[in-house]
PDB file of N, CA and C in Angstrom:
ATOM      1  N   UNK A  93       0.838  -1.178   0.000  1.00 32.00           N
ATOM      2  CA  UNK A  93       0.000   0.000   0.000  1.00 32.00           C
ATOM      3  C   UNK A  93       0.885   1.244   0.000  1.00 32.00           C
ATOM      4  N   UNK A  94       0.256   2.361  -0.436  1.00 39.00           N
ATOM      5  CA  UNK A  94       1.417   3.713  -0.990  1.00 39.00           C
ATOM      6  C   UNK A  94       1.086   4.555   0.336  1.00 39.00           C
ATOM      7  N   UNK A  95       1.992   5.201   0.636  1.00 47.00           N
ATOM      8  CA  UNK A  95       1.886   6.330   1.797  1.00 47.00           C
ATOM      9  C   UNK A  95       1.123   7.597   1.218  1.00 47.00           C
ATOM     10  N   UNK A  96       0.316   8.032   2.083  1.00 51.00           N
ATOM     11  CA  UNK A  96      -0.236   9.646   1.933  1.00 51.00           C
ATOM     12  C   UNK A  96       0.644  10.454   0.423  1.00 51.00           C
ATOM     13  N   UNK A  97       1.563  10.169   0.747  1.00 46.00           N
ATOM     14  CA  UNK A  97       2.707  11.768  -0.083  1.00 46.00           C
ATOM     15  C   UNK A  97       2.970  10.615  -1.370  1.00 46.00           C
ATOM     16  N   UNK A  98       2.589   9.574  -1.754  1.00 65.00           N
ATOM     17  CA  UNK A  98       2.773   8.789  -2.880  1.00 65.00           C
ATOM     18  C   UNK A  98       1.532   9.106  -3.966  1.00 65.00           C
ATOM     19  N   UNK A  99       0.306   9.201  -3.024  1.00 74.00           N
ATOM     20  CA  UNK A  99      -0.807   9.326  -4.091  1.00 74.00           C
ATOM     21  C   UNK A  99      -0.685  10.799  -4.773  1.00 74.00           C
ATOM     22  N   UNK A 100      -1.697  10.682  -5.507  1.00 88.00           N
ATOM     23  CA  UNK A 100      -1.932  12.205  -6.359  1.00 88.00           C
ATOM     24  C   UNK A 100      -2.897  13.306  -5.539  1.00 88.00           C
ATOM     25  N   UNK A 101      -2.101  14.271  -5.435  1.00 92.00           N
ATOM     26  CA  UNK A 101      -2.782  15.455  -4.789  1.00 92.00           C
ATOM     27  C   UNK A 101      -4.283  15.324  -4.535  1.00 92.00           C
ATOM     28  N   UNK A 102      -4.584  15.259  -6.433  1.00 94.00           N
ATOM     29  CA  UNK A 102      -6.207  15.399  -6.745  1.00 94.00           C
ATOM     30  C   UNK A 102      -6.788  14.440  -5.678  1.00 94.00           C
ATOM     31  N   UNK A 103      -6.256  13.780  -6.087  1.00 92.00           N
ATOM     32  CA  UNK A 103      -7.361  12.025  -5.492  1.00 92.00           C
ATOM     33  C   UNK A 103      -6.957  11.892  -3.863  1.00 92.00           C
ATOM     34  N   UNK A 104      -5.922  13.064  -3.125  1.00 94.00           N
ATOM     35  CA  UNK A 104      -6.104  12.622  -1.512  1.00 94.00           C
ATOM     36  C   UNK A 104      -7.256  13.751  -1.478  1.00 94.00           C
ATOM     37  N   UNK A 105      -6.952  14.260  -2.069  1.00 96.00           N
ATOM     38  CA  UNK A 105      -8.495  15.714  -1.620  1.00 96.00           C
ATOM     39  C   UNK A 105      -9.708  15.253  -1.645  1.00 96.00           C
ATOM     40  N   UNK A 106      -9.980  14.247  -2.637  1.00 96.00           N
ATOM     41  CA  UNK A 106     -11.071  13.694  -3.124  1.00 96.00           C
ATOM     42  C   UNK A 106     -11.375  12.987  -1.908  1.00 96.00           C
ATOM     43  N   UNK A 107     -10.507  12.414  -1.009  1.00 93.00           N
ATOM     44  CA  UNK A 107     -10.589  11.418  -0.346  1.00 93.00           C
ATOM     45  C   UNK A 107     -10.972  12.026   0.658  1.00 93.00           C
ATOM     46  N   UNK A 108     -10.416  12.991   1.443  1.00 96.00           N
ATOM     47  CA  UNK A 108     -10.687  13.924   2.248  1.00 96.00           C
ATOM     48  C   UNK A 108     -11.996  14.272   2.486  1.00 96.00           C
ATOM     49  N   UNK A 109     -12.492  14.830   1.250  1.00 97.00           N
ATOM     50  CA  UNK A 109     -13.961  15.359   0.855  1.00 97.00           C
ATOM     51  C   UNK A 109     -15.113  13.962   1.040  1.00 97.00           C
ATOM     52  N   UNK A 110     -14.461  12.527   0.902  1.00 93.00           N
ATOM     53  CA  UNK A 110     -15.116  11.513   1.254  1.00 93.00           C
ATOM     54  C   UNK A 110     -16.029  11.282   2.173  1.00 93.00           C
ATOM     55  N   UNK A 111     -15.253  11.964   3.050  1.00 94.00           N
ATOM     56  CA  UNK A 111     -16.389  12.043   4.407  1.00 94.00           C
ATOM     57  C   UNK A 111     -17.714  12.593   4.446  1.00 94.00           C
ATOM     58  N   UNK A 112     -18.181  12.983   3.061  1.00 93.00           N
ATOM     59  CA  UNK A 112     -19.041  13.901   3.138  1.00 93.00           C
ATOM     60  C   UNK A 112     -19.344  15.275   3.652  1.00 93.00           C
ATOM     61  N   UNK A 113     -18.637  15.389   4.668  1.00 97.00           N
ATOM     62  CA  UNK A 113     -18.797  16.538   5.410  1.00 97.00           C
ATOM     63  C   UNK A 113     -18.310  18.152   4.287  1.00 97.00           C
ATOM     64  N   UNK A 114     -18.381  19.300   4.741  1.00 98.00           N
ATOM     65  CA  UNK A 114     -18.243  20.316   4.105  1.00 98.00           C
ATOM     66  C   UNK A 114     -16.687  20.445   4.741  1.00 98.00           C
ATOM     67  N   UNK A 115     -15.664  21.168   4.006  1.00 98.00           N
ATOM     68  CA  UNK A 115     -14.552  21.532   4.616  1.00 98.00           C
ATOM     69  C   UNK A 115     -14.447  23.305   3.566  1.00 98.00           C
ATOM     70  N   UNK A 116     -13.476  23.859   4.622  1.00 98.00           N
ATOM     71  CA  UNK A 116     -13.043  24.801   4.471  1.00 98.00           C
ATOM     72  C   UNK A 116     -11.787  24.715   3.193  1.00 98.00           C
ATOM     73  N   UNK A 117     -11.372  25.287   2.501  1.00 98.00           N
ATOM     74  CA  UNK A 117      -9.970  25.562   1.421  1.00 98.00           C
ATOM     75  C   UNK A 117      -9.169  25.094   2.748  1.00 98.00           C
ATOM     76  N   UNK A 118      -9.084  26.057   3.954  1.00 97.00           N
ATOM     77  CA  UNK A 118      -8.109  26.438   4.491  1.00 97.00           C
ATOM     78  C   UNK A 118      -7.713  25.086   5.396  1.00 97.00           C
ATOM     79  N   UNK A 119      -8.632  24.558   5.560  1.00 98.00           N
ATOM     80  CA  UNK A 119      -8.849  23.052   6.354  1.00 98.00           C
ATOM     81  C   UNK A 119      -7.489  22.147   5.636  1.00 98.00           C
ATOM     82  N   UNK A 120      -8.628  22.297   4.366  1.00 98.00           N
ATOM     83  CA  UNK A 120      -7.924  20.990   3.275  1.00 98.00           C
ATOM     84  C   UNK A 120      -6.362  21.419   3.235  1.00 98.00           C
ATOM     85  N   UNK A 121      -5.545  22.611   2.799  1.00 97.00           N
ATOM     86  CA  UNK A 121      -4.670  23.188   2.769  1.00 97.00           C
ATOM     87  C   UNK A 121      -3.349  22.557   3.875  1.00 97.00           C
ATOM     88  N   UNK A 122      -4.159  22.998   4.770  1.00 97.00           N
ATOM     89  CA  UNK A 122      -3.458  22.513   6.008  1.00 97.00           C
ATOM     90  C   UNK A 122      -3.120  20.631   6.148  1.00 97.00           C
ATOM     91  N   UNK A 123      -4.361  19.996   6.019  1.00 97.00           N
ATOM     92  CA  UNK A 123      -4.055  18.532   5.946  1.00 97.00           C
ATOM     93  C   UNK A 123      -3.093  18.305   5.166  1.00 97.00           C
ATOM     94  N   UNK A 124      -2.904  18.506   3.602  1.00 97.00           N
ATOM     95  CA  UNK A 124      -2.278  18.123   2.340  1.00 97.00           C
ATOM     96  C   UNK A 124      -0.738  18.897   2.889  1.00 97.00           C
ATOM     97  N   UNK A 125      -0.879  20.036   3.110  1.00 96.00           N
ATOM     98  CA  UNK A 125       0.379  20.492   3.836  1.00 96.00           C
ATOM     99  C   UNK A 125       1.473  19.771   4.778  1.00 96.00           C
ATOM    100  N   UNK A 126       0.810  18.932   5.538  1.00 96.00           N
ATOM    101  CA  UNK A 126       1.223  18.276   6.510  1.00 96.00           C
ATOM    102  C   UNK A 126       1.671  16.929   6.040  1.00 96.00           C
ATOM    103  N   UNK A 127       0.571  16.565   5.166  1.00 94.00           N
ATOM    104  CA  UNK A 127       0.755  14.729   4.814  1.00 94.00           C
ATOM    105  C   UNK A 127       1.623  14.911   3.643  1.00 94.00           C
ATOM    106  N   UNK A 128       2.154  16.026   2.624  1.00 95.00           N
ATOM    107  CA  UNK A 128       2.709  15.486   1.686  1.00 95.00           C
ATOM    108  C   UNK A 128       4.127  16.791   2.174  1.00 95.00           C
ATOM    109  N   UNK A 129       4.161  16.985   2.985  1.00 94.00           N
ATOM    110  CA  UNK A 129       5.764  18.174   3.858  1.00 94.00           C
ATOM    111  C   UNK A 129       5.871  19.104   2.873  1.00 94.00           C
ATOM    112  N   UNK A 130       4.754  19.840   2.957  1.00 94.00           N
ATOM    113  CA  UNK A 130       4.751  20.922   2.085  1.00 94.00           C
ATOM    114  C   UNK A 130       4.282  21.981   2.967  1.00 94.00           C
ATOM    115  N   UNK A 131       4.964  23.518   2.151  1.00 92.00           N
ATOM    116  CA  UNK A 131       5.372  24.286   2.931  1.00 92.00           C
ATOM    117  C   UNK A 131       5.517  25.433   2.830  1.00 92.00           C
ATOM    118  N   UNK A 132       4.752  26.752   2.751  1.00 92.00           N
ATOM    119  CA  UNK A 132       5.169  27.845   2.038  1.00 92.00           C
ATOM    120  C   UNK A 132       4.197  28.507   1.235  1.00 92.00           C
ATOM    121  N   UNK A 133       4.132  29.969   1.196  1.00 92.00           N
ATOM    122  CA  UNK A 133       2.865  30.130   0.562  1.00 92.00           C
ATOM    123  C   UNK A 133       2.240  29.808  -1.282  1.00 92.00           C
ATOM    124  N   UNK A 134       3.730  29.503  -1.450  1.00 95.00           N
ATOM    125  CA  UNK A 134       3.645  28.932  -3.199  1.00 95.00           C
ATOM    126  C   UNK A 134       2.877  27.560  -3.457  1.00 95.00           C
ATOM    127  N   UNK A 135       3.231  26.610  -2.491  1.00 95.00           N
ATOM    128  CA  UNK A 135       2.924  25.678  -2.036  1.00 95.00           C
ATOM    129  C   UNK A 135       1.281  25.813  -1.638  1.00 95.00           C
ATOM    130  N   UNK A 136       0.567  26.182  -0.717  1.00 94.00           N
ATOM    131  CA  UNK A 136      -0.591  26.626  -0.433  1.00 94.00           C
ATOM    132  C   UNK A 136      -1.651  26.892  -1.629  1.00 94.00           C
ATOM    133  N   UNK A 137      -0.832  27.721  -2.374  1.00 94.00           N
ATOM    134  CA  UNK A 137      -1.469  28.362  -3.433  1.00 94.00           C
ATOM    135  C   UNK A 137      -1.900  27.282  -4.399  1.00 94.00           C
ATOM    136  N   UNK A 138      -0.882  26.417  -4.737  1.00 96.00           N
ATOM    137  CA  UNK A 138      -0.803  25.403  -5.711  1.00 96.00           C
ATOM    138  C   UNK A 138      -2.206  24.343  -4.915  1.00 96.00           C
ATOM    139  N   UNK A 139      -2.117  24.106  -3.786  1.00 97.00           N
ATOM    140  CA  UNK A 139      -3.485  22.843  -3.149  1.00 97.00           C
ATOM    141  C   UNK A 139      -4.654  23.499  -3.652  1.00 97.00           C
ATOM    142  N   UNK A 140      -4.678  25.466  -3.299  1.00 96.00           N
ATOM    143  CA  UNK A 140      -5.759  25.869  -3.245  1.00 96.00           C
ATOM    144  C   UNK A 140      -6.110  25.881  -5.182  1.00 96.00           C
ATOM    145  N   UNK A 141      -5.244  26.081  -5.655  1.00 96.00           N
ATOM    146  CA  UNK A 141      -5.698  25.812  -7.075  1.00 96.00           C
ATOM    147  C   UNK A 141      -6.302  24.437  -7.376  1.00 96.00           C
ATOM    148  N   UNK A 142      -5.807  22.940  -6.388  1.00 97.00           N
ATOM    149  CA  UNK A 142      -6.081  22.315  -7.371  1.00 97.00           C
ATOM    150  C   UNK A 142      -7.392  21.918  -6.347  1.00 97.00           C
ATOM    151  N   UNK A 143      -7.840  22.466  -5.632  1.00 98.00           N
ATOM    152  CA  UNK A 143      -9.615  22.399  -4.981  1.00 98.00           C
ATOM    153  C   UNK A 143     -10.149  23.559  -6.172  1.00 98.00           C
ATOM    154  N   UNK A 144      -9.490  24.461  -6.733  1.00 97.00           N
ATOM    155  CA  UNK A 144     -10.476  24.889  -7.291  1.00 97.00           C
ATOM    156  C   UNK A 144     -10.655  24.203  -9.310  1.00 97.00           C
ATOM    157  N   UNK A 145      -9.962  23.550  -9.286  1.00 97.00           N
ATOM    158  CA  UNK A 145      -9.989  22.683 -10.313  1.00 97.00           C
ATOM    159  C   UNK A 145     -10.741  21.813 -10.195  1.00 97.00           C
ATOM    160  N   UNK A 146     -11.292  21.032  -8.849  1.00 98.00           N
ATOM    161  CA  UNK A 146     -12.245  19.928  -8.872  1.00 98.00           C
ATOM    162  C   UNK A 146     -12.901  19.757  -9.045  1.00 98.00           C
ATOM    163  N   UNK A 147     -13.260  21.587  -8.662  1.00 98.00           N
ATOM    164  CA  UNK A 147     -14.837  22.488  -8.440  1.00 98.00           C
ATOM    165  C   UNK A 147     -15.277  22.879 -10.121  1.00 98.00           C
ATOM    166  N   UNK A 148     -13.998  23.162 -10.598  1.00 97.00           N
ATOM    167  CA  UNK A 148     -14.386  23.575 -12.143  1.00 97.00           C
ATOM    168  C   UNK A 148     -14.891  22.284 -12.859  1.00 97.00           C
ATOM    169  N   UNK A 149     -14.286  21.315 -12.430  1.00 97.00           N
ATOM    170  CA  UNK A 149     -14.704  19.691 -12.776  1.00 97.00           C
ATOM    171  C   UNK A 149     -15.723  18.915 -12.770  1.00 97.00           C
ATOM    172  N   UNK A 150     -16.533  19.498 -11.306  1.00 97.00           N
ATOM    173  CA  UNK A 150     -17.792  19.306 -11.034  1.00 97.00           C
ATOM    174  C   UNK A 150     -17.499  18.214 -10.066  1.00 97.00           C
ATOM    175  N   UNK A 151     -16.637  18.352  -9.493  1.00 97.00           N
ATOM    176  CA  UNK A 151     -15.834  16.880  -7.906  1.00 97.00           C
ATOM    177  C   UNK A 151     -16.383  17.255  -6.957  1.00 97.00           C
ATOM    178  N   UNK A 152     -16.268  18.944  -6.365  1.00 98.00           N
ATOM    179  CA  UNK A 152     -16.668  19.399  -5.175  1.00 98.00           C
ATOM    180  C   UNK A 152     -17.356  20.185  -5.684  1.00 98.00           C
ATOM    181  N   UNK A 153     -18.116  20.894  -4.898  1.00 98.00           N
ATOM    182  CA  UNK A 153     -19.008  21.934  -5.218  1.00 98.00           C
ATOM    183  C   UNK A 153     -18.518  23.393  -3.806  1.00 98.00           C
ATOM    184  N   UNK A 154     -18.711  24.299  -4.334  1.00 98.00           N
ATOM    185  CA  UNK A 154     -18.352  25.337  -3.319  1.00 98.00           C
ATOM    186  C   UNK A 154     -20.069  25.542  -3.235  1.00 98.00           C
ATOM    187  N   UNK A 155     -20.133  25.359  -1.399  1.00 98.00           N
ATOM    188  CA  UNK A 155     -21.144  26.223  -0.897  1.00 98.00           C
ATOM    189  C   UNK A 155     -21.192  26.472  -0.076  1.00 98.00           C
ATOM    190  N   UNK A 156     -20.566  27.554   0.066  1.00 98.00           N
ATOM    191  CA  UNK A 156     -20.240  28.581   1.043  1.00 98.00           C
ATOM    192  C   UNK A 156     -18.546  29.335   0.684  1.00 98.00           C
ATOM    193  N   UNK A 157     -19.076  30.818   0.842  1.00 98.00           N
ATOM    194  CA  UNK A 157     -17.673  31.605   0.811  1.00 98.00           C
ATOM    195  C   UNK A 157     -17.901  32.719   1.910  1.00 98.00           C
ATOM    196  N   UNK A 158     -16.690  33.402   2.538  1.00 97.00           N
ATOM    197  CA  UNK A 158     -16.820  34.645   3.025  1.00 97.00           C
ATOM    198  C   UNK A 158     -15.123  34.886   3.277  1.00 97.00           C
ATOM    199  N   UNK A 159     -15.352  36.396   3.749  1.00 97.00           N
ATOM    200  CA  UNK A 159     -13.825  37.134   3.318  1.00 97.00           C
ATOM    201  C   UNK A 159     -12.873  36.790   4.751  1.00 97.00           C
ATOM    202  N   UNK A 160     -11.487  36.256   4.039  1.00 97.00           N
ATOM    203  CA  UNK A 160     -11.118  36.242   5.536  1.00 97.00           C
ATOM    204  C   UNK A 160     -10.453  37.236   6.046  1.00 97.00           C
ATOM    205  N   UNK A 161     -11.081  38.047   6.896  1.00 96.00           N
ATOM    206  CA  UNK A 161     -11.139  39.465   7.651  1.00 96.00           C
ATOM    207  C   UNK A 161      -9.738  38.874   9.050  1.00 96.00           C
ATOM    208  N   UNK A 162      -9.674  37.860   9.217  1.00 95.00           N
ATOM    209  CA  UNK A 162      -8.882  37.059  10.588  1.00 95.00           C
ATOM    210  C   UNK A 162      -7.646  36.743   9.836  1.00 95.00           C
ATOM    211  N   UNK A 163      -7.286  36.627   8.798  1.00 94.00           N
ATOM    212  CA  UNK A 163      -6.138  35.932   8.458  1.00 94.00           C
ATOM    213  C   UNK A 163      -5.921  34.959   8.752  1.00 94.00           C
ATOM    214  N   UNK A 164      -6.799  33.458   9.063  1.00 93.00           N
ATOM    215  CA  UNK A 164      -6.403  32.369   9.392  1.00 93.00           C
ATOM    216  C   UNK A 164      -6.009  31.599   7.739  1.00 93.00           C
ATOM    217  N   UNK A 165      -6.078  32.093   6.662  1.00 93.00           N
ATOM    218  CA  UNK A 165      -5.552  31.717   5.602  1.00 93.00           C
ATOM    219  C   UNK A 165      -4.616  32.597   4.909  1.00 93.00           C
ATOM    220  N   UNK A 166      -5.266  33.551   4.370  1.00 92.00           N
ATOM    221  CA  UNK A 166      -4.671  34.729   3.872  1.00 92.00           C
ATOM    222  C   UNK A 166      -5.637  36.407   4.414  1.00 92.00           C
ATOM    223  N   UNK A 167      -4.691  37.180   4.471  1.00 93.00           N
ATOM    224  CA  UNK A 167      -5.546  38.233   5.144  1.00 93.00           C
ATOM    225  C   UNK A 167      -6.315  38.724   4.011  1.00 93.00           C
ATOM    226  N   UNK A 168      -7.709  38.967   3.885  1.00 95.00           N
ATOM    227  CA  UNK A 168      -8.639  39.370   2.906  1.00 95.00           C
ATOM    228  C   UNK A 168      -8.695  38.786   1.373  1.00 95.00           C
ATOM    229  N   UNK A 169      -8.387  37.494   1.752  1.00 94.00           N
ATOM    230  CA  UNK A 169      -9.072  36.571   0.724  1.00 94.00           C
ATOM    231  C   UNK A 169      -9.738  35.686   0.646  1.00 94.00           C
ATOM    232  N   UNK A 170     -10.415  35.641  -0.289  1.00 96.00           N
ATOM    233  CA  UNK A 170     -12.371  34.662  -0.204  1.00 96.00           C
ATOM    234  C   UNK A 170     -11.785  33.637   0.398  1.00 96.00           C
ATOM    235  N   UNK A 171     -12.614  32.999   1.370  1.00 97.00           N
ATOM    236  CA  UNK A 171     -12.500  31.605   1.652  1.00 97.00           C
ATOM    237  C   UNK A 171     -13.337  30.519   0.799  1.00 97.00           C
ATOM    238  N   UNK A 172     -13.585  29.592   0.979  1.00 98.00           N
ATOM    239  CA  UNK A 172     -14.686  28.987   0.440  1.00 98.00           C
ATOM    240  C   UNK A 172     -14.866  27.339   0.572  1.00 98.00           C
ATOM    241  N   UNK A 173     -15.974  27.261   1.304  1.00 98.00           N
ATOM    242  CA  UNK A 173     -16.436  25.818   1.960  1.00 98.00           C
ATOM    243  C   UNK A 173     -16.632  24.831   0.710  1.00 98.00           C
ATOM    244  N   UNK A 174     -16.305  23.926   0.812  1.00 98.00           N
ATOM    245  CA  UNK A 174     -16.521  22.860  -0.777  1.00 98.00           C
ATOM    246  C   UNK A 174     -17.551  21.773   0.122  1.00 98.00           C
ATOM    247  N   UNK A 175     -17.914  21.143  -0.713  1.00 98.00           N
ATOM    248  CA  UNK A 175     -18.806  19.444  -0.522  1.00 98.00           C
ATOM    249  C   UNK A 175     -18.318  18.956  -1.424  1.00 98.00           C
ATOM    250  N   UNK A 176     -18.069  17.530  -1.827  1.00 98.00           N
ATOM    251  CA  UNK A 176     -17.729  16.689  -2.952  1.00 98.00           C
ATOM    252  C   UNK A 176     -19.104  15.902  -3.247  1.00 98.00           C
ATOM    253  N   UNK A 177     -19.056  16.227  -4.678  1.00 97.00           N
ATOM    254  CA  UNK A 177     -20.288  15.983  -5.363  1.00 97.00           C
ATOM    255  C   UNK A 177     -20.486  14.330  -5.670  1.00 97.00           C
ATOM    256  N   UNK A 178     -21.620  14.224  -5.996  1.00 96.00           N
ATOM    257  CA  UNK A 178     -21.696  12.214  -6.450  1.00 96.00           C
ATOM    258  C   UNK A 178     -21.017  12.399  -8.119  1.00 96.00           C
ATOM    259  N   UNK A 179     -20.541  13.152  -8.657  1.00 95.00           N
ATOM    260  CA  UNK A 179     -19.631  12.417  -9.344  1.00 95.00           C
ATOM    261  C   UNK A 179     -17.878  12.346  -8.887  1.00 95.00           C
ATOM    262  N   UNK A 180     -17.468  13.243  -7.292  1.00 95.00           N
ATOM    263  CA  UNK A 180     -16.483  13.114  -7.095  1.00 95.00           C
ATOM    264  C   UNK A 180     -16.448  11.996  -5.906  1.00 95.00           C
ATOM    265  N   UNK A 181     -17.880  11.475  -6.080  1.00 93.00           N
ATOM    266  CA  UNK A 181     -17.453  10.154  -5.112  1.00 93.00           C
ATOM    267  C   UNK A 181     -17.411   9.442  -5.738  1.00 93.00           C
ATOM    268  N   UNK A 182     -17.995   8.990  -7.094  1.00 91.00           N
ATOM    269  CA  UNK A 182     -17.914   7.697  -7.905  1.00 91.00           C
ATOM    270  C   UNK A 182     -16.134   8.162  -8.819  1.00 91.00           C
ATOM    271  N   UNK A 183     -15.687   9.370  -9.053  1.00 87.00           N
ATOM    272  CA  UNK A 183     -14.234   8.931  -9.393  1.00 87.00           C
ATOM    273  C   UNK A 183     -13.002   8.577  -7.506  1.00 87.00           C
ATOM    274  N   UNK A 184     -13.938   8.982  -6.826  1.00 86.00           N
ATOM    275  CA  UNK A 184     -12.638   8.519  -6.080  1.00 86.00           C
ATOM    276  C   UNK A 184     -13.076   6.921  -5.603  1.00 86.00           C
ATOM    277  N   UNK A 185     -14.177   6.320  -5.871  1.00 84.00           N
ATOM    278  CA  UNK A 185     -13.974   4.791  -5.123  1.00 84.00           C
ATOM    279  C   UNK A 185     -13.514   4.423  -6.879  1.00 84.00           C
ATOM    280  N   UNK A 186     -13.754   5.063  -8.189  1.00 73.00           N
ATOM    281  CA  UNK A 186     -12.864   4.460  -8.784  1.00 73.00           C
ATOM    282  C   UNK A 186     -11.090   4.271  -8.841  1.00 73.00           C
ATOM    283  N   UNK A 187     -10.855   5.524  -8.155  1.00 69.00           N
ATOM    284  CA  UNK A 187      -9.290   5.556  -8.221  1.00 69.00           C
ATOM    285  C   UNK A 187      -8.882   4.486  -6.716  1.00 69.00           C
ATOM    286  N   UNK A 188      -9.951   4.352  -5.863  1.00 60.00           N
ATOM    287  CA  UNK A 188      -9.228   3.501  -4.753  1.00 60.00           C
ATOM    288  C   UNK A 188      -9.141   1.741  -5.076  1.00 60.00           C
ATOM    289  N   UNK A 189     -10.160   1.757  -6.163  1.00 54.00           N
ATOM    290  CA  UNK A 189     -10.202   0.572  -6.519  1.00 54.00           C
ATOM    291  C   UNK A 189      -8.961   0.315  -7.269  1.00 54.00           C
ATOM    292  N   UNK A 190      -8.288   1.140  -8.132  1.00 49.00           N
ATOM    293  CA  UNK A 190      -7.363   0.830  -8.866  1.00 49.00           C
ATOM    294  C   UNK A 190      -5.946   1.073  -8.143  1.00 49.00           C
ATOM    295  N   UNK A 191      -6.140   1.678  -6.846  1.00 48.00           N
ATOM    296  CA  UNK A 191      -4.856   1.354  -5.848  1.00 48.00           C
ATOM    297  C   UNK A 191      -4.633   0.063  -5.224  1.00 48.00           C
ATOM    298  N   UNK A 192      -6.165  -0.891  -5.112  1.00 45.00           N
ATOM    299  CA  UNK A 192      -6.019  -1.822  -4.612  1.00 45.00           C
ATOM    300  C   UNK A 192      -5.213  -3.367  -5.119  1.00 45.00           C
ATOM    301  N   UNK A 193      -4.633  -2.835  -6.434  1.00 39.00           N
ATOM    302  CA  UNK A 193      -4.252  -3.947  -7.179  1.00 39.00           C
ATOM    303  C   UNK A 193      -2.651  -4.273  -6.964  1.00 39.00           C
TER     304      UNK A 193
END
């Protein structure tokens, strides 16, 4: 079996979002940060692009945004809550199926 920092960005986010639950950019950011030793605001930028690629994809869905006035991400930039949609749950039990081999 492959460690966290082996799989593909896309597909741990996907996985993440599995839970159903709603997460924050800044949430996800932080996990992927940690599990793949990444570090830095270039870095950040690049996770937060590729949640918003999923969204352009139709994987997650953003619902919910507001400004972050606190700086717990960036000082005065949109945040935005995602859900992963039923077609980003049927590609991620397809990609787990094809890890299982």
């Amino acid at each position: 079996m492959s460690k966290m920092g082996e799989r593909p960005l896309k597909i741990r986010i996907l996985g993440i979002f599995n839970d159903g639950k709603p997460h924050w950019n800044y949430e996800i950011v932080e996990i992927i940060s940690k599990e793949y030793k990444m570090s830095g605001s270039y870095e950040s930028s690049l996770i937060n692009f590729d949640l918003v690629e999923l969204a352009s994809g139709g994987m997650i869905s953003d619902v919910e945004q507001k400004m972050d006035t606190e700086g717990i991400y960036k000082k005065n930039f949109l945040l935005h809550k995602y859900v992963i949609t039923n077609l980003g749950k049927e590609k991620t039990a397809g990609a787990c199926a094809l890890g299982r081999n």
